[in-house]
Amino acid sequence: MPKHIAIIMDGNGRWAKKRFLPRVAGHKRGLESVREVVGACKELGVEYLTLFAFSTENWRRPQDEVSFLMDLFIRALEHEVDKLHNNNIRLRVLGMRERFSAELLERIERAESKTANNNGLTLSIAADYGGRWDILNAVNHLIAQGVTQIDESALAEHLSMSWAPEPDLFIRTAGEQRISNFLLWQLAYSELYFTDCLWPDFDRTALEQAIDSYWQRERRFGRTSEQLPDHLRRDIP
Ligand code: IPE
Ligand code: IPE
Ligand code: MG
């Protein structure tokens, strides 16, 4: 099983458009997919699930859509946190935070501290997150400490997910094949999986298909196939 799955949840707007609904109806429906995928990951024994909910570039969207998304985030925290907590899920939020409202900030802080000691699935929500911001933020922390030379491990220690292994499996829905400034550093050796399925249609079966595809991959990390232990090789049945 992949330990860490990272997902770009894309296609909410198109899902709504297909049904002649406003874009925000797609976001609302997308929250149901989040519930289903979180439940499935927990049952399957995935340890870390990281969901891209709002990028540093998404502020460029129409004001009413941005407000709706911020409200949806607040309401989701309000209604889901107890359930997450009862399921031993730890919630973490990755990203900038400075641009969030006081109410959202407070809900995030409460949710994180309430679930801090849970040791089941760790669910990370990337909101006002950008991979470039993450790297620059780490570099700036190091500069502030007076560090003059940065190596990989020093940088990795200051990234926003330093406490998690890098994603094994990256999923993007809705047919787009790009990273859109998600986890740039951490995706260096992740297996990439793209599906045309729109996020509101993404369910447990779709997740299992992605995991099946992951199972077919041979992760070589620069080595040759022959150098891998037999159980990691894909040319040996
Ligand atoms: C993903 O769906 C959700 C967010 C980026 C917040 P989109 O809203 O990007 O849906 P499409 O790409 O327009 O279909
Ligand atoms: C990426 O989706 C960000 C999130 C899913 C939160 P977008 O829909 O914003 O990405 P682009 O603009 O198509 O690259
Ligand atoms: Mg999109």
XYZ file of C-alpha atoms and ligand atoms in Angstrom:
266
model
C 0.000 0.000 0.000
C 1.322 3.485 -0.746
C 2.100 5.177 2.580
C 1.393 8.643 1.302
C -1.110 9.625 -1.387
C -1.311 13.229 -2.625
C -4.253 14.343 -4.748
C -5.026 17.378 -6.891
C -8.796 17.412 -6.686
C -9.701 18.950 -10.030
C -12.831 19.178 -12.158
C -15.461 20.509 -9.766
C -16.334 23.354 -12.118
C -16.666 21.063 -15.138
C -18.788 18.602 -13.157
C -21.217 21.427 -12.383
C -21.128 22.866 -15.888
C -22.099 19.502 -17.375
C -25.233 19.658 -15.228
C -25.989 23.316 -15.953
C -25.289 24.118 -12.304
C -23.188 26.976 -10.907
C -19.495 26.082 -10.420
C -19.874 26.191 -6.648
C -22.306 23.258 -6.784
C -19.319 21.237 -7.980
C -17.258 22.317 -4.971
C -20.054 21.324 -2.627
C -20.319 17.951 -4.255
C -16.540 17.610 -4.223
C -16.652 17.616 -0.430
C -18.540 14.318 -0.587
C -15.683 12.796 -2.563
C -13.299 14.047 0.122
C -15.335 12.201 2.758
C -15.378 9.019 0.731
C -11.664 9.087 -0.112
C -10.673 9.854 3.484
C -12.772 6.896 4.678
C -11.330 4.604 2.024
C -7.721 5.610 2.796
C -8.281 4.970 6.465
C -9.706 1.513 5.774
C -6.979 0.652 3.290
C -4.266 1.578 5.779
C -2.831 4.559 3.905
C -0.905 6.600 6.486
C -0.880 10.047 4.879
C -3.422 11.614 2.567
C -2.688 15.105 1.260
C -5.372 16.997 -0.637
C -4.845 20.158 -2.672
C -7.880 22.296 -1.868
C -6.816 25.834 -2.788
C -3.652 27.033 -4.486
C -1.822 30.331 -4.044
C -3.045 31.071 -7.589
C -6.717 30.283 -6.866
C -7.156 33.767 -5.344
C -7.315 34.888 -8.979
C -10.767 33.317 -9.318
C -13.970 35.385 -9.208
C -14.485 36.873 -5.750
C -17.762 35.052 -5.119
C -16.216 31.669 -5.906
C -13.283 32.387 -3.574
C -15.678 33.406 -0.789
C -17.754 30.289 -1.333
C -14.660 28.089 -1.069
C -13.518 29.812 2.145
C -17.010 29.382 3.620
C -17.115 25.752 2.567
C -13.779 25.213 4.305
C -15.128 26.789 7.516
C -18.300 24.718 7.381
C -16.403 21.529 6.639
C -14.161 22.139 9.662
C -17.227 22.868 11.749
C -19.090 19.709 10.756
C -16.381 17.139 10.102
C -13.748 17.592 12.777
C -15.515 15.567 15.471
C -15.977 12.740 13.005
C -12.316 12.865 12.018
C -11.321 12.905 15.661
C -13.534 9.920 16.501
C -11.864 8.051 13.664
C -8.400 8.752 15.102
C -7.527 10.964 12.114
C -5.011 13.770 12.559
C -5.796 16.887 10.547
C -3.131 19.290 9.355
C -3.381 22.325 7.123
C -0.502 23.253 4.817
C 0.009 26.701 3.368
C 0.317 30.373 4.039
C -2.630 31.205 6.325
C -1.997 35.002 6.433
C -4.779 35.660 3.959
C -7.422 33.621 5.815
C -10.166 35.217 7.879
C -9.900 35.186 11.676
C -12.776 32.701 11.829
C -11.137 30.260 9.426
C -7.801 30.568 11.219
C -9.395 29.849 14.541
C -11.223 26.786 13.201
C -8.023 25.461 11.655
C -6.085 25.911 14.883
C -8.800 24.250 16.923
C -9.079 21.323 14.515
C -5.324 20.803 14.464
C -4.936 20.888 18.202
C -7.966 18.698 18.815
C -6.658 15.977 16.506
C -2.927 16.475 17.204
C -2.461 13.269 19.180
C -4.378 10.985 16.831
C -2.223 8.353 15.213
C -4.438 6.878 12.516
C -4.465 8.489 9.083
C -2.894 11.955 8.802
C -5.088 14.081 6.553
C -3.374 17.210 5.244
C -5.310 19.902 3.479
C -3.206 22.203 1.309
C -4.943 25.573 1.261
C -3.360 28.812 0.088
C -0.536 26.432 -0.667
C 2.034 26.603 -3.431
C 5.067 24.412 -3.955
C 7.217 27.456 -4.745
C 6.055 29.197 -1.599
C 6.919 26.074 0.404
C 10.489 25.945 -0.901
C 11.059 29.693 -0.504
C 9.586 29.601 2.988
C 12.052 26.874 3.940
C 14.972 28.808 2.431
C 13.942 31.979 4.253
C 13.765 30.112 7.556
C 17.272 28.840 6.985
C 18.532 32.317 6.069
C 16.945 33.706 9.248
C 18.923 31.110 11.219
C 22.110 32.378 9.605
C 22.683 29.272 7.496
C 24.953 30.023 4.529
C 24.944 26.629 2.780
C 21.843 24.577 2.261
C 21.811 20.877 1.545
C 18.843 18.661 0.653
C 18.158 17.418 4.130
C 18.335 20.912 5.683
C 15.837 22.185 3.130
C 13.561 19.153 3.508
C 13.484 19.672 7.282
C 11.961 23.112 6.817
C 9.319 22.205 4.257
C 5.725 22.198 5.426
C 5.489 18.391 5.402
C 8.870 17.619 6.904
C 7.137 15.201 9.281
C 5.788 12.972 6.493
C 7.441 10.688 3.964
C 7.308 12.022 0.402
C 4.186 11.015 -1.552
C 4.390 7.561 -3.107
C 1.401 8.148 -5.330
C 0.228 11.428 -6.844
C -3.248 11.553 -8.366
C -4.765 14.318 -10.460
C -8.368 14.100 -11.595
C -10.202 15.749 -14.501
C -7.739 14.989 -17.289
C -5.234 17.777 -16.666
C -1.656 16.544 -16.702
C 0.206 19.162 -14.733
C 1.402 19.837 -11.190
C -0.084 23.366 -10.882
C 2.417 24.360 -8.181
C 1.485 21.533 -5.782
C 4.254 19.735 -3.864
C 7.202 20.525 -6.141
C 10.071 19.283 -4.006
C 8.259 16.341 -2.479
C 6.975 14.885 -5.773
C 10.490 14.287 -7.132
C 10.037 10.489 -7.100
C 6.297 10.040 -6.722
C 4.421 7.837 -9.149
C 2.090 10.062 -11.176
C -1.446 8.972 -12.006
C -3.844 10.994 -14.123
C -7.495 10.185 -14.640
C -10.257 11.858 -16.647
C -12.675 11.269 -13.775
C -13.927 14.602 -12.392
C -13.338 15.060 -8.656
C -17.039 14.926 -7.648
C -17.248 11.534 -9.421
C -14.074 10.211 -7.780
C -15.002 7.431 -5.365
C -13.522 4.438 -3.617
C -13.414 2.403 -6.829
C -11.570 5.194 -8.626
C -9.086 5.354 -5.757
C -8.566 1.602 -5.899
C -7.896 1.860 -9.650
C -5.190 4.431 -8.962
C -3.660 2.183 -6.311
C -3.793 -0.766 -8.739
C -1.886 1.306 -11.262
C 0.643 2.130 -8.546
C 1.118 -1.590 -7.974
C 2.164 -2.026 -11.620
C 4.952 0.522 -11.321
C 8.579 -0.323 -10.769
C 10.167 2.323 -8.567
C 13.849 2.389 -9.443
C 15.052 5.687 -7.920
C 17.786 5.883 -10.527
C 18.912 2.285 -10.241
C 18.478 -0.449 -12.836
C 15.739 -3.018 -12.597
C 18.298 -5.778 -11.968
C 19.603 -3.985 -8.894
C 16.233 -4.103 -7.152
C 15.238 -6.821 -4.712
C 12.993 -9.372 -6.446
C 9.820 -8.283 -4.657
C 10.178 -4.752 -6.069
C 10.831 -5.872 -9.651
C 7.971 -5.916 -12.122
C 9.581 -8.150 -14.750
C 9.555 -11.097 -12.344
C 6.059 -12.546 -12.021
C -10.933 21.982 -8.309
O -11.926 22.107 -9.260
C -11.238 22.748 -7.048
C -10.391 23.924 -6.824
C -9.386 24.327 -7.562
C -10.703 24.709 -5.658
P -11.960 23.325 -10.275
O -12.765 24.409 -9.679
O -10.583 23.702 -10.682
O -12.743 22.674 -11.483
P -12.508 22.940 -13.031
O -11.048 22.696 -13.321
O -12.886 24.355 -13.290
O -13.409 21.957 -13.705
C -5.131 23.105 -8.910
O -6.280 23.159 -9.689
C -5.404 23.554 -7.531
C -6.368 22.770 -6.763
C -6.965 21.669 -7.112
C -6.649 23.296 -5.487
P -6.581 24.350 -10.705
O -7.824 23.983 -11.402
O -6.554 25.654 -9.989
O -5.297 24.278 -11.670
P -5.044 24.916 -13.098
O -5.285 26.389 -12.975
O -5.993 24.292 -14.051
O -3.637 24.574 -13.417
Mg -9.407 23.160 -12.227
